Amino acid sequence: MFMGMSAEILARLQFAFTISFHFIFPAFSIGTAAFLAYLNFLYLWKKDGAYLRLFDYWKTIFAVTFGMGVVSGIVISYQFGTNWATFSDKAGAVIGPLMGYEVLTAFFLEAGFLGIMLFGRKRVGDRLHFFATLMVALGTLVSATWIISANSWMQTPAGYTIAENGQYVPADWWAIIFNPSFPYRLVHTVLAAFLTTAFAVGAVGAYHLLADRTNRQARIMFSMAMWMAALVTPLQIVAGDAHGLNTLEHQPAKIAAMEGHYETQSGAPLILFGIPNDETETTDFAIEIPKLGSLILTHDPEGEIKGLKEWAKTDRPPALIPFITFRVMVGLGFLMLCLGLWSLWLRWRGRLYDNVWLHRAAILMGPSGFVAVLAGWYTTEVGRQPYTIYGLLRTSDSLSNVDAPAVGTSLIAFIIVYFVVFGAGVFYLLRLMRRTPQTDDHELEKAPNRAAGITPGPAQSSRMEPKNGH
Amino acid sequence: MAIDLAFVWAGIIAFSVLAYVVLDGFDLGIGILFPLFPEKHDRDVMTNSIAPVWDGNETWLVLGGGGLMAVFPLAYATIMPALYMPIIAMLLGLIFRGVAFEFRWRTERWRPVWDVGFAAGSTLAAFTQGIALGALVQGISVTGRQYSGGWWDWLTPFSVLTGVAVVFGYALLGACWLNLKTSGPLQAKARRHAMIAGVATLIMIGIVSLWTPFIREIYFARWFGWPTAFFSAFVPLLLAVCAFALWHGLTTGKNLQPFLAALGLFVLSFAGIGISFYPYIVPGALTIYEAAAPDSSLSFLLVGAVVLVPIILAYTGYAYWVFRGKIDPEEGYH
């Protein structure tokens, strides 16, 4: 059964599979929650019903995404115990309280106000409803903060002592929470979540602009998304660079794997493409730019970069996956930057809503955030192998005392259920995104001359949405 | 004055598990009752009655699990592998249950499929939670710091019995919730089902209670030995009071009383389990003191729990207050 795979490899596959699916949903809902809070704010501020209709449009998409994030997240919180019991026993005293705080400060906040945000506007009124939306958005950010802190501690552990029974005992919570890689990882991840949402929203806006470039809701969402693309992508590139330098300091083996460097060298090249081979310890078919690797990583063309051979073979991460996924992430990042700059240019020329090629490109880039987030995640998680807690606890020593058939059976069950359930969910999401954002019925009644096809004038923006409009 | 941190935390974890059981209990109960309400209109009202609150209810499960890892890591690391299959099955059940709330509104043609998923997922989650409880009561073999049993140890006649008991118990909670939140024919039907589920639940509580003392000597000593027998005698007495309140509330058409009585049955049964377990957290293997995390973890998280749990209870209560009263069938949430 299970092709002779060990419980360890099956458990790793299970974790990789379930967390990959899970990560997609919060990556989208973090940005979407903030987007919804901002739309809600604009509606209250400008008294413009268009923002409320956009809110209702994206609210449903958020609800479906959030639901899938919740159910796939619970799996993770129990998987630490089922498959990784030794890790839980040893690190639970450090990791557990961080996740405990995530539940207490974030999950309850999101869940408590989600019902009011989705269903309660008529019952509590606009202002309290806005407050509820704000709390949900805040909850998603707080949640990200704690879980990134926990993950970062596993990458760059600090503030602990080791007890006689092998447990990691917290000595300094400040040092644990604000461990060396945490601030960089947090900024990089949260910006990634915002960009993921921005490009998804931009694609939806572009899709509807291609059908009707006068659709006001489509214009608003496309414009907002392109502002995000133009302004946040450069920030993200800076944040990513800083995160990379932090990794070089604390996890140089991960950097060596990402760069495909086996030999330690001064004036190291930047390998654009190639195929790292851990057997021969060479990166085959490499296309290189001399000195650039050292320049980027040490900001000195003659700087020394450690190669994988600095570490014993058993202490190295596998190079191929981080090497490829890192390039996918960076490549998508620069495509995002191009789209953002292109949109700025066209906006300046007053052609933002008219250029079909921009719209087509934006649709093509719709999934780019999701792919980049996953690629970045694989880079950092595979790159920290062979450890679960970097330098302290090996992945192979973290496992539960479970039989391979148990892990394999549950893995197959997860694969089947996830593809059925989340496949259907993604299908419904796409169908929700295909809905044409409606102009309001009341507007059509009151202003029958403003039918589809006529550019909405500024007069519309001053009209307040009736409270029980929907 | 030193605080007994492990004891305080055992209380908090027990509270969050109890909160999960009674709150998500009625959500899951509605899923269990779904096959008995084939009409689309009824099903819409049933899911709408819990749509705004189910996610918050389920969060107590994450607090129970995540909290266990934080404050009793050794218990977490031995219980989860021991209950491997029931836990995985529960998680898969909860997935189908959770997505159905949104999915069933997103499609006409496939709604029956997600309705089946909602019902089957809820029932599976309830059944496996009951199995997990039964398996835990029977005890888990631990060697060193690891679970040392097989991956089918959890399957026994007793654990199947507790699984069925929890399904009936949740169905009772769900039916009493519907009695509280709905009106007309739907309420009348819910009341009839509550009566049946109530009788079944009480029978189950009786069988499990009579069986449990004979599983382990310590349970027997707890229930029939002096002085603890003095306290344990109160539990059956109060159970009888709740049973009467349930029957009385249902037959005289009360809205809230049956739900409170059903909650009482759960609280008392839970207290009964607590009397049997204490001071063990993994029966027969680990006490709360042996499984507890270092004091630096317990006190760090306790500060947050003391401040935040009351706040959580307050805004959760507010969310329930916002959606108080009978469900208006015409008020479509979607």
GROMACS .gro file of C-alpha atoms in nm, chain B residues 23-217:
model
  195
  493LEU     CA    1  -2.296   2.573   2.115
  494ASP     CA    2  -2.185   2.376   1.814
  495GLY     CA    3  -2.400   2.096   1.954
  496PHE     CA    4  -2.718   2.267   1.843
  497ASP     CA    5  -2.562   2.360   1.507
  498LEU     CA    6  -2.465   2.000   1.444
  499GLY     CA    7  -2.803   1.889   1.579
  500ILE     CA    8  -2.974   2.086   1.307
  501GLY     CA    9  -2.763   1.901   1.051
  502ILE     CA   10  -2.853   1.569   1.214
  503LEU     CA   11  -3.224   1.658   1.193
  504PHE     CA   12  -3.196   1.771   0.828
  505PRO     CA   13  -3.318   1.441   0.676
  506LEU     CA   14  -3.639   1.473   0.880
  507PHE     CA   15  -3.713   1.812   0.720
  508PRO     CA   16  -3.708   1.753   0.344
  509GLU     CA   17  -3.879   2.080   0.248
  510LYS     CA   18  -3.647   2.345   0.103
  511HIS     CA   19  -3.831   2.620   0.291
  512ASP     CA   20  -3.779   2.446   0.625
  513ARG     CA   21  -3.414   2.383   0.549
  514ASP     CA   22  -3.356   2.746   0.456
  515VAL     CA   23  -3.504   2.860   0.786
  516MET     CA   24  -3.305   2.599   0.978
  517THR     CA   25  -2.970   2.698   0.829
  518ASN     CA   26  -3.052   3.069   0.849
  519SER     CA   27  -3.123   3.031   1.220
  520ILE     CA   28  -2.758   2.938   1.281
  521ALA     CA   29  -2.578   3.102   0.985
  522PRO     CA   30  -2.474   3.414   1.182
  523VAL     CA   31  -2.339   3.221   1.481
  524TRP     CA   32  -2.207   2.879   1.377
  525ASP     CA   33  -1.856   3.004   1.300
  526GLY     CA   34  -1.817   3.155   1.644
  527ASN     CA   35  -1.949   2.835   1.798
  528GLU     CA   36  -1.695   2.627   1.612
  529THR     CA   37  -1.412   2.852   1.728
  530TRP     CA   38  -1.442   2.701   2.076
  531LEU     CA   39  -1.323   2.376   1.920
  532VAL     CA   40  -1.011   2.553   1.795
  533LEU     CA   41  -0.957   2.698   2.143
  534GLY     CA   42  -1.001   2.353   2.295
  535GLY     CA   43  -0.752   2.198   2.052
  536GLY     CA   44  -0.506   2.486   2.027
  537GLY     CA   45  -0.532   2.553   2.399
  538LEU     CA   46  -0.463   2.190   2.478
  539MET     CA   47  -0.144   2.210   2.271
  540ALA     CA   48  -0.041   2.526   2.452
  541VAL     CA   49  -0.105   2.429   2.813
  542PHE     CA   50  -0.111   2.048   2.814
  543PRO     CA   51   0.118   1.969   2.519
  544LEU     CA   52   0.183   1.614   2.635
  545ALA     CA   53  -0.189   1.543   2.654
  546TYR     CA   54  -0.234   1.691   2.307
  547ALA     CA   55   0.059   1.486   2.175
  548THR     CA   56  -0.080   1.158   2.309
  549ILE     CA   57  -0.457   1.203   2.268
  550MET     CA   58  -0.445   1.314   1.903
  551PRO     CA   59  -0.248   1.014   1.770
  552ALA     CA   60  -0.465   0.781   1.982
  553LEU     CA   61  -0.784   0.924   1.835
  554TYR     CA   62  -0.632   0.960   1.488
  555MET     CA   63  -0.915   0.819   1.280
  556PRO     CA   64  -1.208   0.975   1.470
  557ILE     CA   65  -1.034   1.316   1.464
  558ILE     CA   66  -0.968   1.301   1.088
  559ALA     CA   67  -1.326   1.186   1.025
  560MET     CA   68  -1.456   1.468   1.245
  561LEU     CA   69  -1.251   1.724   1.053
  562LEU     CA   70  -1.379   1.597   0.719
  563GLY     CA   71  -1.734   1.603   0.853
  564LEU     CA   72  -1.689   1.959   0.974
  565ILE     CA   73  -1.561   2.060   0.629
  566PHE     CA   74  -1.880   1.941   0.458
  567ARG     CA   75  -2.091   2.097   0.732
  568GLY     CA   76  -1.912   2.432   0.722
  569VAL     CA   77  -1.907   2.493   0.348
  570ALA     CA   78  -2.272   2.394   0.306
  571PHE     CA   79  -2.389   2.721   0.464
  572GLU     CA   80  -2.260   2.915   0.165
  573PHE     CA   81  -2.254   2.650  -0.105
  574ARG     CA   82  -2.624   2.561  -0.079
  575TRP     CA   83  -2.708   2.919  -0.178
  576ARG     CA   84  -2.466   2.924  -0.468
  577THR     CA   85  -2.636   2.657  -0.680
  578GLU     CA   86  -2.984   2.533  -0.763
  579ARG     CA   87  -2.897   2.203  -0.920
  580TRP     CA   88  -2.643   2.092  -0.663
  581ARG     CA   89  -2.822   2.216  -0.351
  582PRO     CA   90  -2.950   1.866  -0.265
  583VAL     CA   91  -2.591   1.742  -0.277
  584TRP     CA   92  -2.467   2.007  -0.032
  585ASP     CA   93  -2.773   1.941   0.185
  586VAL     CA   94  -2.671   1.576   0.205
  587GLY     CA   95  -2.316   1.692   0.283
  588PHE     CA   96  -2.451   1.919   0.557
  589ALA     CA   97  -2.653   1.639   0.716
  590ALA     CA   98  -2.389   1.367   0.675
  591GLY     CA   99  -2.105   1.597   0.780
  592SER     CA  100  -2.290   1.709   1.092
  593THR     CA  101  -2.383   1.354   1.187
  594LEU     CA  102  -2.032   1.225   1.123
  595ALA     CA  103  -1.878   1.505   1.330
  596ALA     CA  104  -2.118   1.438   1.619
  597PHE     CA  105  -2.066   1.061   1.604
  598THR     CA  106  -1.686   1.086   1.597
  599GLN     CA  107  -1.682   1.340   1.879
  600GLY     CA  108  -1.879   1.089   2.084
  601ILE     CA  109  -1.640   0.812   1.985
  602ALA     CA  110  -1.345   1.028   2.084
  603LEU     CA  111  -1.504   1.087   2.423
  604GLY     CA  112  -1.572   0.719   2.477
  605ALA     CA  113  -1.222   0.619   2.373
  606LEU     CA  114  -1.077   0.878   2.607
  607VAL     CA  115  -1.289   0.753   2.898
  608GLN     CA  116  -1.162   0.401   2.833
  609GLY     CA  117  -0.806   0.522   2.852
  610ILE     CA  118  -0.507   0.561   2.624
  611SER     CA  119  -0.184   0.367   2.645
  612VAL     CA  120   0.117   0.593   2.681
  613THR     CA  121   0.481   0.486   2.698
  614GLY     CA  122   0.741   0.747   2.777
  615ARG     CA  123   0.610   1.059   2.611
  616GLN     CA  124   0.433   0.888   2.322
  617TYR     CA  125   0.108   0.715   2.241
  618SER     CA  126   0.188   0.346   2.227
  619GLY     CA  127  -0.135   0.184   2.109
  620GLY     CA  128  -0.259   0.090   1.763
  621TRP     CA  129  -0.456   0.302   1.522
  622TRP     CA  130  -0.782   0.110   1.578
  623ASP     CA  131  -0.774   0.104   1.960
  624TRP     CA  132  -1.046   0.367   1.975
  625LEU     CA  133  -1.307   0.134   1.825
  626THR     CA  134  -1.494  -0.048   2.104
  627PRO     CA  135  -1.860  -0.115   2.184
  628PHE     CA  136  -1.841   0.152   2.451
  629SER     CA  137  -1.704   0.419   2.217
  630VAL     CA  138  -1.967   0.337   1.954
  631LEU     CA  139  -2.230   0.372   2.227
  632THR     CA  140  -2.100   0.713   2.332
  633GLY     CA  141  -2.088   0.809   1.963
  634VAL     CA  142  -2.457   0.728   1.923
  635ALA     CA  143  -2.533   0.903   2.252
  636VAL     CA  144  -2.376   1.228   2.133
  637VAL     CA  145  -2.569   1.212   1.803
  638PHE     CA  146  -2.896   1.187   1.996
  639GLY     CA  147  -2.786   1.453   2.242
  640TYR     CA  148  -2.698   1.701   1.968
  641ALA     CA  149  -3.024   1.620   1.788
  642LEU     CA  150  -3.202   1.714   2.111
  643LEU     CA  151  -3.014   2.044   2.133
  644GLY     CA  152  -3.087   2.117   1.766
  645ALA     CA  153  -3.457   2.041   1.803
  646CYS     CA  154  -3.482   2.260   2.114
  647TRP     CA  155  -3.299   2.542   1.928
  648LEU     CA  156  -3.554   2.515   1.646
  649ASN     CA  157  -3.834   2.521   1.902
  650LEU     CA  158  -3.682   2.844   2.029
  651LYS     CA  159  -3.615   3.011   1.695
  652THR     CA  160  -3.901   2.903   1.469
  653SER     CA  161  -4.280   2.916   1.471
  654GLY     CA  162  -4.580   2.742   1.320
  655PRO     CA  163  -4.566   2.392   1.172
  656LEU     CA  164  -4.186   2.386   1.174
  657GLN     CA  165  -4.182   2.455   1.547
  658ALA     CA  166  -4.447   2.193   1.615
  659LYS     CA  167  -4.248   1.935   1.423
  660ALA     CA  168  -3.926   2.032   1.601
  661ARG     CA  169  -4.103   1.989   1.934
  662ARG     CA  170  -4.210   1.635   1.845
  663HIS     CA  171  -3.856   1.546   1.744
  664ALA     CA  172  -3.722   1.705   2.061
  665MET     CA  173  -3.945   1.473   2.263
  666ILE     CA  174  -3.813   1.164   2.086
  667ALA     CA  175  -3.451   1.279   2.096
  668GLY     CA  176  -3.494   1.370   2.465
  669VAL     CA  177  -3.611   1.021   2.558
  670ALA     CA  178  -3.330   0.865   2.354
  671THR     CA  179  -3.071   1.096   2.509
  672LEU     CA  180  -3.184   1.014   2.862
  673ILE     CA  181  -3.171   0.640   2.791
  674MET     CA  182  -2.822   0.683   2.650
  675ILE     CA  183  -2.707   0.889   2.949
  676GLY     CA  184  -2.841   0.611   3.172
  677ILE     CA  185  -2.658   0.331   2.991
  678VAL     CA  186  -2.329   0.522   2.966
  679SER     CA  187  -2.350   0.624   3.334
  680LEU     CA  188  -2.408   0.267   3.446
  681TRP     CA  189  -2.131   0.134   3.225
  682THR     CA  190  -1.863   0.391   3.302
  683PRO     CA  191  -1.792   0.300   3.669
  684PHE     CA  192  -1.705  -0.054   3.563
  685ILE     CA  193  -1.446   0.052   3.303
  686ARG     CA  194  -1.185   0.164   3.554
  687GLU     CA  195  -1.155   0.114   3.927
   0.00000   0.00000   0.00000
